[in-house]
Coordinates of C-alpha atoms and ligand atoms in Angstrom, one line a residue:
Chain A
M195 CA 17.0 -2.8 -20.6
K196 CA 19.8 -1.0 -21.4
E197 CA 23.1 -0.9 -18.8
I198 CA 24.1 2.2 -17.7
Y199 CA 26.4 1.3 -15.2
K200 CA 28.7 -2.2 -14.7
V201 CA 30.6 -2.5 -11.6
V202 CA 32.8 -5.3 -11.4
D203 CA 34.8 -7.0 -8.6
V204 CA 36.1 -3.0 -7.7
S205 CA 38.0 -2.3 -4.8
Y206 CA 39.0 1.1 -3.5
K207 CA 42.0 1.3 -0.6
Y208 CA 42.7 5.4 0.3
P209 CA 46.6 6.3 0.1
N210 CA 46.5 6.0 4.1
G211 CA 45.7 2.3 3.8
S212 CA 42.3 2.2 5.2
T213 CA 40.1 0.0 2.7
A214 CA 36.6 1.6 1.5
L215 CA 35.1 -1.2 -0.9
E216 CA 36.3 -4.6 -1.8
D217 CA 35.0 -6.7 -4.6
V218 CA 32.0 -4.9 -4.8
N219 CA 29.7 -6.3 -7.9
L220 CA 26.6 -3.9 -9.4
N221 CA 24.6 -3.0 -12.3
I222 CA 22.7 -0.4 -12.8
Y223 CA 19.9 -0.4 -15.6
K224 CA 18.5 2.8 -17.2
N225 CA 15.5 4.6 -15.6
E226 CA 16.1 2.8 -12.5
I227 CA 15.9 4.4 -9.0
V228 CA 18.7 2.0 -6.8
A229 CA 19.2 3.0 -3.4
I230 CA 22.4 1.9 -1.5
L231 CA 22.2 1.4 1.7
G232 CA 24.9 0.9 4.7
P233 CA 26.4 2.2 7.9
N234 CA 29.0 5.1 8.4
G235 CA 32.0 4.4 6.7
A236 CA 30.6 1.7 4.5
G237 CA 32.5 2.8 1.7
K238 CA 29.1 4.4 0.1
T239 CA 30.5 7.8 -0.8
T240 CA 33.4 6.8 -2.3
L241 CA 31.7 4.2 -4.4
L242 CA 29.7 7.4 -5.8
K243 CA 32.9 9.2 -6.4
I244 CA 34.5 5.6 -8.5
M245 CA 31.2 6.0 -10.6
N246 CA 31.2 9.4 -11.1
G247 CA 34.7 9.4 -12.1
L248 CA 36.6 10.9 -9.7
V249 CA 38.6 8.4 -8.6
F250 CA 39.3 5.6 -10.2
P251 CA 39.4 1.7 -8.2
S252 CA 42.6 0.0 -7.0
S253 CA 41.2 -3.3 -8.5
G254 CA 38.4 -3.7 -10.6
E255 CA 36.3 -2.2 -13.2
I256 CA 33.3 0.0 -13.9
Y257 CA 31.8 0.8 -17.3
F258 CA 29.7 3.6 -17.7
E259 CA 27.6 3.0 -21.1
G260 CA 29.4 -0.1 -21.9
K261 CA 32.9 2.7 -21.9
K262 CA 35.3 1.6 -19.0
L263 CA 35.6 4.6 -16.9
T264 CA 39.3 5.0 -16.4
D265 CA 41.9 8.3 -16.5
E266 CA 43.0 8.3 -19.8
I267 CA 39.4 8.7 -20.9
L268 CA 38.5 11.5 -19.2
R269 CA 41.4 13.2 -19.7
N270 CA 39.5 13.5 -23.3
K271 CA 38.2 17.0 -23.6
E272 CA 35.2 16.1 -25.7
L273 CA 34.5 12.4 -23.9
M274 CA 34.3 14.3 -20.6
K275 CA 32.6 16.6 -21.2
E276 CA 29.9 14.4 -22.3
F277 CA 30.4 12.5 -19.3
R278 CA 29.8 15.5 -17.2
R279 CA 26.4 16.4 -18.7
K280 CA 25.6 13.1 -18.3
V281 CA 25.9 12.2 -15.0
G282 CA 25.3 14.5 -12.0
F283 CA 26.5 14.0 -8.7
V284 CA 25.0 15.9 -5.5
F285 CA 27.2 15.7 -2.6
Q286 CA 27.0 14.6 0.7
N287 CA 28.0 18.0 2.3
P288 CA 26.5 21.0 0.4
D289 CA 29.1 23.3 1.6
V290 CA 31.8 22.1 -0.9
M291 CA 30.3 22.2 -3.9
L292 CA 29.1 25.9 -3.2
F293 CA 32.2 27.9 -4.3
N294 CA 30.7 30.8 -6.3
P295 CA 29.9 33.9 -5.4
T296 CA 26.1 33.6 -6.0
V297 CA 23.9 31.4 -6.3
W298 CA 23.0 32.3 -9.8
E299 CA 26.6 31.9 -10.8
E300 CA 26.9 28.2 -8.5
V301 CA 24.0 27.2 -10.8
A302 CA 25.4 28.3 -14.1
F303 CA 29.0 27.2 -13.3
S304 CA 28.3 23.5 -15.1
P305 CA 26.2 24.7 -18.1
L306 CA 28.8 27.2 -18.5
H307 CA 31.7 24.9 -18.9
L308 CA 29.3 22.6 -20.8
Y309 CA 26.6 25.0 -23.2
S310 CA 27.1 28.1 -25.1
K311 CA 26.8 31.3 -22.4
E312 CA 23.3 32.0 -24.0
K313 CA 21.7 28.5 -23.4
A314 CA 23.8 28.3 -20.4
I315 CA 22.1 31.6 -19.3
E316 CA 18.6 30.6 -20.1
K317 CA 18.9 27.1 -18.5
T318 CA 20.3 28.6 -15.1
D319 CA 17.1 30.8 -15.1
E320 CA 14.7 28.1 -15.7
T321 CA 16.4 25.5 -13.1
L322 CA 16.1 28.5 -10.7
K323 CA 12.6 29.1 -11.5
N324 CA 12.3 25.1 -11.4
M325 CA 13.7 24.6 -8.2
K326 CA 11.9 27.4 -6.5
I327 CA 14.6 29.1 -5.4
Y328 CA 14.8 32.5 -7.7
H329 CA 14.5 35.1 -5.3
L330 CA 17.9 33.7 -3.5
K331 CA 19.7 34.2 -7.1
D332 CA 21.6 36.8 -5.5
R333 CA 22.8 35.7 -2.1
H334 CA 26.1 34.3 -1.1
P335 CA 25.8 31.1 -1.4
Y336 CA 27.6 30.3 2.3
N337 CA 25.1 31.6 4.6
L338 CA 21.9 30.1 3.3
S339 CA 20.6 27.7 5.8
G340 CA 21.0 23.6 5.1
G341 CA 17.9 23.1 3.5
E342 CA 18.6 26.1 0.9
K343 CA 21.8 24.4 0.6
K344 CA 21.0 21.5 -0.5
K345 CA 18.2 23.0 -2.9
V346 CA 20.6 24.8 -4.5
S347 CA 23.4 22.1 -4.5
I348 CA 20.4 19.7 -6.6
S349 CA 20.0 22.7 -8.5
C350 CA 23.3 23.2 -9.6
I351 CA 23.5 19.6 -11.3
L352 CA 20.0 19.9 -12.7
S353 CA 21.2 22.6 -14.7
V354 CA 22.9 20.7 -17.5
E355 CA 19.8 18.3 -17.0
P356 CA 21.6 14.9 -16.3
D357 CA 20.6 11.6 -17.5
V358 CA 21.9 9.9 -14.6
I359 CA 22.0 11.5 -10.6
L360 CA 23.6 10.3 -7.9
M361 CA 22.8 11.7 -5.0
D362 CA 24.8 11.0 -1.9
E363 CA 22.3 11.3 1.2
P364 CA 20.1 13.9 -0.3
T365 CA 17.8 14.6 2.3
S366 CA 19.9 14.5 5.4
A367 CA 19.1 17.8 6.8
L368 CA 16.1 18.4 5.6
D369 CA 13.1 19.1 7.8
P370 CA 10.0 17.0 6.9
K371 CA 8.6 19.4 4.1
S372 CA 12.1 20.0 2.4
R373 CA 12.8 15.9 2.5
L374 CA 8.8 15.3 0.9
E375 CA 10.1 17.6 -1.5
V376 CA 13.3 15.9 -2.5
M377 CA 11.4 12.5 -3.0
D378 CA 8.8 14.1 -5.1
L379 CA 12.1 15.7 -6.7
I380 CA 13.1 12.0 -7.6
R381 CA 10.0 10.7 -8.5
S382 CA 9.5 13.2 -11.0
F383 CA 13.3 12.1 -12.3
K384 CA 12.1 8.6 -12.5
D385 CA 8.8 9.7 -15.4
S386 CA 11.3 12.1 -17.0
G387 CA 13.1 8.8 -17.7
K388 CA 16.4 9.6 -15.7
T389 CA 18.3 7.2 -13.7
V390 CA 19.1 7.5 -9.9
V391 CA 21.1 6.4 -7.4
I392 CA 20.8 7.1 -4.1
V393 CA 23.0 6.6 -1.2
T394 CA 20.8 7.0 2.2
H395 CA 20.6 6.0 6.0
D396 CA 16.7 6.4 5.2
L397 CA 14.4 3.5 4.5
N398 CA 11.5 6.0 3.9
L399 CA 13.6 7.3 1.3
A400 CA 14.6 3.8 -0.2
C401 CA 11.3 3.0 -0.7
L402 CA 11.3 4.8 -3.7
A403 CA 13.4 2.9 -5.3
D404 CA 13.1 -0.2 -7.7
R405 CA 16.0 -2.1 -6.4
C406 CA 18.7 -1.5 -3.3
Y407 CA 22.2 -2.6 -2.6
V408 CA 23.5 -2.8 0.8
L409 CA 27.4 -2.2 1.4
N410 CA 29.3 -2.6 4.1
K411 CA 32.9 -3.2 2.1
K412 CA 31.1 -5.6 0.6
V413 CA 27.9 -5.9 -1.0
I414 CA 25.9 -7.4 1.8
F415 CA 22.4 -7.7 0.0
D416 CA 20.9 -7.4 -3.2
G417 CA 17.1 -6.9 -4.6
K418 CA 13.9 -5.4 -3.6
V419 CA 13.9 -3.3 -0.7
K420 CA 10.6 -5.0 1.5
D421 CA 13.1 -8.1 1.0
L422 CA 15.3 -6.1 3.5
F423 CA 13.0 -7.0 6.3
S424 CA 14.7 -10.4 6.4
L425 CA 17.9 -9.5 7.7
N426 CA 19.1 -8.3 11.0
L427 CA 18.1 -4.3 10.2
D428 CA 19.6 -3.6 13.9
E429 CA 23.2 -4.9 12.8
L430 CA 22.8 -2.7 9.7
N431 CA 22.2 0.0 11.5
L432 CA 19.2 1.4 9.1
D433 CA 17.1 4.6 9.9
V434 CA 13.8 1.9 10.0
P435 CA 10.5 4.0 10.0
D436 CA 8.2 3.2 12.9
V437 CA 5.2 1.6 11.5
S438 CA 7.9 -1.5 10.3
K439 CA 9.1 -1.6 13.3
L440 CA 5.9 -2.0 14.4
F441 CA 5.0 -4.6 11.8
L442 CA 8.3 -6.1 12.9
K443 CA 7.6 -6.9 15.9
L444 CA 4.3 -8.6 15.1
K445 CA 6.1 -10.3 13.1
E446 CA 8.2 -11.5 16.0
R447 CA 4.9 -12.1 18.1
G448 CA 3.8 -14.8 15.7
Y449 CA 1.8 -12.8 13.9
D450 CA 1.6 -13.1 10.1
V451 CA 1.8 -9.7 8.5
D452 CA 3.5 -8.4 5.3
I453 CA 6.1 -5.2 6.4
P454 CA 4.3 -1.8 5.1
T455 CA 6.8 1.1 5.2
T456 CA 4.6 4.0 5.0
I457 CA 1.5 5.0 7.4
D458 CA -0.7 4.6 3.9
E459 CA 0.6 1.4 3.1
A460 CA -0.1 0.2 6.9
V461 CA -3.5 1.4 6.8
D462 CA -4.7 -0.2 3.4
Y463 CA -3.3 -3.3 5.0
L464 CA -5.1 -2.8 8.5
S465 CA -8.4 -1.4 7.0
K466 CA -8.5 -4.7 5.1
I467 CA -8.5 -6.7 8.2
M468 CA -10.0 -4.9 10.7
P469 CA -13.7 -4.7 11.1
Q470 CA -15.0 -1.1 10.3
K471 CA -17.4 0.3 13.7
N472 CA -20.3 2.0 11.6
K473 CA -20.7 -0.7 8.7
K474 CA -23.7 -2.9 9.7
Chain B
M62 CA 43.2 33.0 35.2
D63 CA 39.8 33.6 33.4
N64 CA 39.4 32.9 29.7
K65 CA 36.0 33.5 29.1
L66 CA 37.1 37.0 28.4
F67 CA 39.1 35.8 25.9
D68 CA 36.5 33.7 23.9
K69 CA 34.0 36.3 24.3
T70 CA 36.8 38.7 22.7
I71 CA 37.2 36.1 20.0
E72 CA 33.8 35.6 19.5
H73 CA 33.1 39.1 18.8
V74 CA 36.2 39.7 16.3
I75 CA 34.9 37.1 14.2
K76 CA 31.8 38.3 13.8
Y77 CA 33.1 41.6 13.2
L78 CA 35.2 40.1 10.5
N79 CA 32.2 38.0 9.0
E80 CA 30.1 40.9 9.3
S81 CA 32.3 43.7 7.5
I82 CA 34.3 41.3 5.2
F83 CA 30.8 39.5 3.9
F84 CA 28.6 42.6 3.9
E85 CA 26.4 43.1 0.5
K86 CA 23.9 45.2 1.6
Y87 CA 25.3 48.2 0.4
T88 CA 26.5 46.6 -3.0
K89 CA 22.7 47.0 -3.5
S90 CA 21.7 50.2 -2.8
E91 CA 21.7 53.5 -5.0
G92 CA 24.8 55.6 -4.9
L93 CA 27.7 56.8 -7.2
L94 CA 29.9 54.1 -7.2
Q95 CA 27.4 51.7 -7.1
S96 CA 26.4 52.8 -11.0
L97 CA 30.0 52.8 -11.7
E98 CA 31.2 50.0 -14.3
S99 CA 33.0 47.4 -12.1
R100 CA 36.5 47.5 -14.1
V101 CA 36.2 51.5 -14.1
K102 CA 35.3 51.4 -10.3
I103 CA 38.1 49.2 -9.7
I104 CA 40.9 51.1 -11.8
S105 CA 39.7 54.4 -10.8
L106 CA 39.9 53.3 -6.8
V107 CA 43.9 51.7 -7.6
I108 CA 44.9 55.4 -9.0
F109 CA 43.6 56.4 -5.9
I110 CA 45.2 54.5 -4.1
V111 CA 48.7 54.7 -5.9
G112 CA 48.5 58.2 -5.6
S113 CA 48.3 57.6 -1.5
V114 CA 51.1 55.5 -1.5
L115 CA 53.1 58.4 -3.6
S116 CA 52.3 60.8 -0.9
K117 CA 54.6 62.2 1.7
H118 CA 52.5 64.9 3.1
I119 CA 50.1 65.0 6.1
L120 CA 48.2 67.4 4.4
T121 CA 48.0 65.4 0.9
L122 CA 47.3 62.5 2.5
L123 CA 44.0 63.9 4.1
I124 CA 42.7 65.8 1.0
F125 CA 42.9 62.0 -0.4
N126 CA 41.4 60.8 2.8
A127 CA 38.8 63.5 2.6
I128 CA 38.2 62.5 -1.4
A129 CA 37.4 58.7 0.0
L130 CA 35.4 60.0 2.5
L131 CA 33.2 61.8 -0.6
L132 CA 33.1 58.9 -2.4
A133 CA 31.6 57.0 0.7
Y134 CA 29.0 59.7 1.4
L135 CA 28.0 60.0 -2.2
S136 CA 27.5 56.1 -2.8
N137 CA 25.1 56.4 0.7
I138 CA 27.2 54.2 2.7
P139 CA 26.6 55.5 6.2
M140 CA 29.9 56.6 7.9
Y141 CA 29.6 55.3 11.3
Q142 CA 29.7 51.5 9.0
Y143 CA 32.2 53.0 6.8
L144 CA 34.7 54.3 9.2
K145 CA 34.1 50.9 11.4
R146 CA 35.5 48.6 8.3
V147 CA 38.2 50.8 7.7
Y148 CA 39.4 51.3 11.2
V149 CA 39.2 47.8 12.4
F150 CA 42.1 46.7 9.6
I151 CA 44.4 49.4 10.8
P152 CA 45.0 49.2 14.2
I153 CA 46.3 45.4 13.3
F154 CA 48.2 46.0 10.1
A155 CA 49.6 49.9 10.6
G156 CA 49.9 50.6 14.0
L157 CA 51.7 47.2 15.0
I158 CA 54.6 48.3 12.3
A159 CA 54.4 52.3 13.3
I160 CA 55.2 52.0 17.0
P161 CA 59.0 51.0 16.8
V162 CA 59.3 53.5 14.1
M163 CA 58.8 56.2 16.9
F164 CA 62.0 55.4 18.8
N165 CA 65.5 56.8 18.5
I166 CA 66.6 53.6 17.3
M167 CA 64.9 53.5 13.8
T168 CA 64.3 57.3 13.6
P169 CA 67.1 59.3 14.9
G170 CA 65.9 62.8 15.7
K171 CA 64.7 65.4 18.3
D172 CA 63.6 63.9 21.8
L173 CA 60.0 64.1 22.2
I174 CA 60.0 61.8 25.7
V175 CA 62.4 60.0 27.0
L176 CA 61.9 57.1 28.1
L177 CA 65.4 55.8 29.4
N178 CA 68.7 57.8 29.7
N179 CA 71.3 55.0 29.7
P180 CA 71.5 54.0 27.3
H181 CA 69.2 56.4 25.7
I182 CA 65.2 55.2 24.2
S183 CA 63.3 58.2 23.2
I184 CA 60.3 58.6 21.0
T185 CA 61.3 61.3 18.7
Y186 CA 59.8 64.2 16.7
E187 CA 60.4 62.7 13.5
G188 CA 60.1 59.0 14.4
V189 CA 56.4 60.4 15.4
K190 CA 55.8 62.4 12.1
Y191 CA 57.0 59.6 10.4
A192 CA 54.3 56.9 12.5
I193 CA 51.9 59.3 11.6
T194 CA 52.1 59.3 8.1
F195 CA 52.4 56.2 7.6
T196 CA 49.6 54.6 9.5
L197 CA 47.4 57.8 7.8
R198 CA 48.9 56.1 4.2
V199 CA 47.8 53.0 4.9
A200 CA 44.5 54.5 6.6
T201 CA 43.8 56.4 3.2
C202 CA 44.8 53.0 0.8
V203 CA 42.2 51.0 3.1
S204 CA 39.7 53.5 2.6
F205 CA 39.7 53.3 -1.0
A206 CA 40.3 49.4 -1.1
V207 CA 37.2 48.6 1.1
L208 CA 35.2 50.7 -1.3
I209 CA 35.2 48.2 -3.7
P210 CA 33.3 45.4 -1.7
I211 CA 31.4 47.8 -0.2
T212 CA 29.9 48.4 -3.5
T213 CA 30.5 45.7 -6.1
Q214 CA 29.0 42.3 -5.5
W215 CA 31.7 39.8 -5.3
N216 CA 31.3 38.3 -8.5
K217 CA 31.1 41.4 -10.0
V218 CA 34.7 41.7 -8.9
T219 CA 36.0 38.4 -10.2
S220 CA 34.7 38.8 -13.1
A221 CA 35.9 42.3 -13.5
M222 CA 39.3 41.0 -12.5
H223 CA 38.8 38.5 -15.5
K224 CA 38.2 41.1 -18.0
L225 CA 41.1 43.1 -17.1
G226 CA 43.4 40.2 -17.5
I227 CA 44.2 38.9 -14.5
P228 CA 45.4 35.1 -14.5
E229 CA 43.0 32.4 -13.8
V230 CA 45.3 31.0 -11.6
V231 CA 45.1 34.3 -9.1
I232 CA 41.2 34.9 -9.5
T233 CA 40.3 31.6 -8.7
I234 CA 42.8 31.3 -5.3
T235 CA 41.1 35.2 -4.4
N236 CA 37.6 33.6 -5.1
L237 CA 38.1 30.3 -2.6
A238 CA 40.3 32.3 -0.1
Y239 CA 37.1 34.6 0.1
R240 CA 34.9 31.6 0.5
Y241 CA 37.4 30.1 2.9
I242 CA 37.7 32.9 5.1
F243 CA 33.8 32.4 5.8
L244 CA 34.2 28.9 6.3
L245 CA 37.0 28.9 8.8
L246 CA 35.7 32.1 10.6
N247 CA 32.9 29.9 11.2
F248 CA 34.3 26.7 11.7
I249 CA 36.0 28.2 14.3
L250 CA 32.7 30.0 15.9
D251 CA 31.0 26.6 15.7
M252 CA 34.1 24.8 17.3
M253 CA 34.0 27.6 19.9
Y254 CA 30.3 26.8 20.9
S255 CA 30.6 23.2 20.8
R256 CA 33.6 23.5 23.0
K257 CA 31.3 26.2 25.5
S258 CA 28.3 23.5 25.2
R259 CA 30.7 20.2 26.4
A260 CA 32.9 21.5 28.7
I261 CA 31.8 20.8 32.2
K262 CA 34.3 22.3 34.8
K263 CA 36.2 25.4 33.5
L264 CA 39.9 24.8 32.0
G265 CA 42.7 26.6 33.2
M266 CA 44.8 28.8 31.2
V267 CA 47.9 25.6 30.0
E268 CA 44.7 22.7 29.5
S269 CA 43.1 25.8 27.4
W270 CA 45.9 26.3 25.1
K271 CA 46.0 22.7 25.0
E272 CA 42.6 23.0 23.6
A273 CA 42.8 25.1 21.3
G274 CA 46.2 23.6 19.8
K275 CA 43.9 20.6 19.0
A276 CA 41.1 23.5 17.5
I277 CA 44.0 24.8 15.3
G278 CA 45.0 21.1 14.1
A279 CA 41.6 20.2 13.6
L280 CA 41.3 23.3 11.7
F281 CA 44.0 22.2 9.2
I282 CA 42.9 18.7 8.7
K283 CA 38.9 20.2 7.9
T284 CA 40.3 22.9 5.4
Y285 CA 42.7 20.0 3.6
Q286 CA 39.7 17.9 3.2
M287 CA 37.5 20.8 2.6
G288 CA 40.1 21.4 0.0
E289 CA 40.1 18.0 -1.9
E290 CA 36.5 17.7 -2.0
T291 CA 35.4 20.9 -3.2
Y292 CA 38.1 20.4 -6.2
Y293 CA 36.4 17.1 -6.7
A294 CA 33.2 18.6 -7.2
M295 CA 34.5 21.7 -9.5
L296 CA 35.7 18.8 -11.4
S297 CA 32.2 16.6 -11.0
R298 CA 30.5 19.8 -12.9
G299 CA 32.7 19.9 -16.1
Y300 CA 35.6 21.8 -14.1
T301 CA 38.5 21.7 -16.6
G302 CA 41.1 24.2 -15.3
E303 CA 40.2 27.4 -16.1
I304 CA 36.7 29.2 -15.1
K305 CA 33.7 30.5 -17.3
H306 CA 33.1 34.3 -16.5
I307 CA 29.8 36.2 -17.6
Y308 CA 30.5 39.8 -17.8
M309 CA 27.5 42.3 -18.6
E310 CA 28.2 44.8 -18.1
K311 CA 29.3 48.2 -20.3
I312 CA 31.0 50.9 -20.0
T313 CA 29.2 54.6 -20.1
S314 CA 30.5 58.0 -20.6
K315 CA 29.6 58.6 -16.7
D316 CA 32.5 56.0 -16.3
I317 CA 34.9 57.5 -18.6
L318 CA 34.3 60.9 -16.5
F319 CA 34.8 59.5 -13.5
L320 CA 38.0 57.7 -14.9
A321 CA 39.4 61.2 -15.8
F322 CA 38.4 62.9 -13.0
S323 CA 39.9 60.3 -10.5
I324 CA 43.1 60.6 -12.9
I325 CA 43.4 64.2 -12.8
I326 CA 43.2 64.6 -9.2
T327 CA 45.5 62.0 -8.3
A328 CA 47.8 63.7 -10.4
I329 CA 47.2 67.5 -9.3
L330 CA 47.6 66.0 -5.6
V331 CA 51.0 63.9 -6.3
L332 CA 52.4 66.9 -7.8
F333 CA 51.4 69.3 -5.3
D334 CA 52.7 66.5 -2.5
R335 CA 56.0 67.1 -4.5
G336 CA 56.3 70.6 -4.1
V337 CA 55.8 71.1 -8.4
V338 CA 52.0 73.0 -8.1
Ligands
LIG60 N1 39.9 10.9 2.7 C1 40.1 9.7 2.7 N2 41.3 9.5 3.7 C2 41.1 8.2 3.8 N3 40.1 7.7 4.3 C3 39.0 7.7 4.0 C4 38.9 9.3 3.3 N4 37.7 9.0 2.9 C5 36.9 8.4 3.4 N5 37.9 7.4 4.5 C6 37.8 6.1 4.8 O1 37.1 5.3 4.0 C7 36.0 4.2 4.2 C8 34.8 4.7 3.4 O2 34.5 6.0 3.8 P1 32.9 6.3 2.8 O3 33.0 8.0 2.8 O4 33.0 6.2 1.6 O5 31.9 5.9 3.9 P2 30.6 6.2 3.7 O6 29.5 5.1 3.6 O7 30.2 7.3 2.9 O8 30.1 6.7 5.0 P3 29.2 7.6 5.3 O9 27.6 7.2 5.8 O10 29.1 8.3 7.3 O11 29.2 8.9 4.8 C9 35.9 4.8 5.9 O12 36.5 3.7 6.7 C10 36.5 6.2 6.0 O13 37.5 6.6 7.1
LIG61 MG1 29.1 9.4 2.4

């Protein structure tokens, strides 16, 4: 498997002295979905900023496709362009991503900087249509609803078809329908060969991931999402789906059950062990 | 002390500013100015503004003002909406400056109203005339200036500025300022609502000023952080110090005609004002 990111002993301190990350090690491979979980202030956003080459570690190293990310490399215009095209970052707060006068220009911002003009126009229209927000194209991005803003901010990075997508809490502030849409979108990223890193509190979303890391300044867990349930979830302060909570309670009482994370999984599991009423 | 009135007033002012700065409804309707090429439109309106600045007589200014109204009318902007937008800024900028000018201390002349005999303080005829001319001049300039954002989508304004050779830094700052005004206005509003929804007892005058102080502090921090984050978001998306624009408008004979009209009318009016014609 091709290694996309390799993070080695990364620590980060903000100028005001607060430590955001301490000796973080992680690897991300091609075509994986990796979830990064952790409580507020755990350093998740900071980690993504480092992975996006926006800030650089106070100590430790980060490699992207085998190349070390440093300030110098990103000052080289050609390398920078290549990196910016390959990696897209959806910020936690869509407001900071929306600084253009119209939705259309917002989505055209990256392509205009990275492609020729004609290709930029074409890509922008295509992305808006794919994301089903073409009707918003002439609106001010400022007075859209929270969910619309989120979709626009995702479109902003999709318009350059990045290979790697970093998403900071992509489902926060979304209603259930939009949340499902975003989850479908993430699945489709994987199907089309992209690599996705999602930061979230939401275990439902994390279940999409092939692997997950739990972060609290340090990496405190690394493995499959399912195996998370062996940890003390209360301490981690995560959004555990109610179905899972139910099964966790059963387990506490001494029942030997697997922990499902979705209703469907729970139904499958229960229907195997429960007798059906109408069948003789 | 009842500061409900104060809160209500701020709320109205913010909503009002919001509406008048970010109202895009008329940029899409059919009309004279909407149909013009953005660069030509901006230059023509700036020519009218320069003409108004150069004029000294009330009559000339009234004619300029009438032209602005006519342009608004031909662009299908409802008069009420238009005047509302123009006159929300006038009292703020011109009115306050004009008041001291009316007194004999600033503008000596024939007394109109004597306020105090010893020392002699009065409002003078010349002072009042000067104040009126000044206010009218500002009103006229604003009348032309607001026609730009009312009839042009903001993105066209910025790309026209770019095409006209205005430095990129200026455009980026204008753009971010435009955006921040919106965010800040709404942030203040949100803060007021949240304060209102949390307030258990009514605050006294001193306390409410203290609250306002804290709120302003929070606002500065917020602005700073948003600025930093926005910069990162721009970097992340390939920004290297210059913003790329797409300009698709073409200049037609109609635009040339309008430009010629603006230049000729302005020239005639300015000459008339100077007493040459
Ligand atoms: N600009 C900054 N200046 C100083 N300290 C900061 C700054 N941004 C974040 N921090 C601090 O660094 C730590 C990690 O912050 P970070 O934003 O990475 O957390 P997070 O895991 O994304 O949290 P959340 O779930 O709330 O988004 C926190 O303790 C925070 O207070
Ligand atoms: Mg965060």
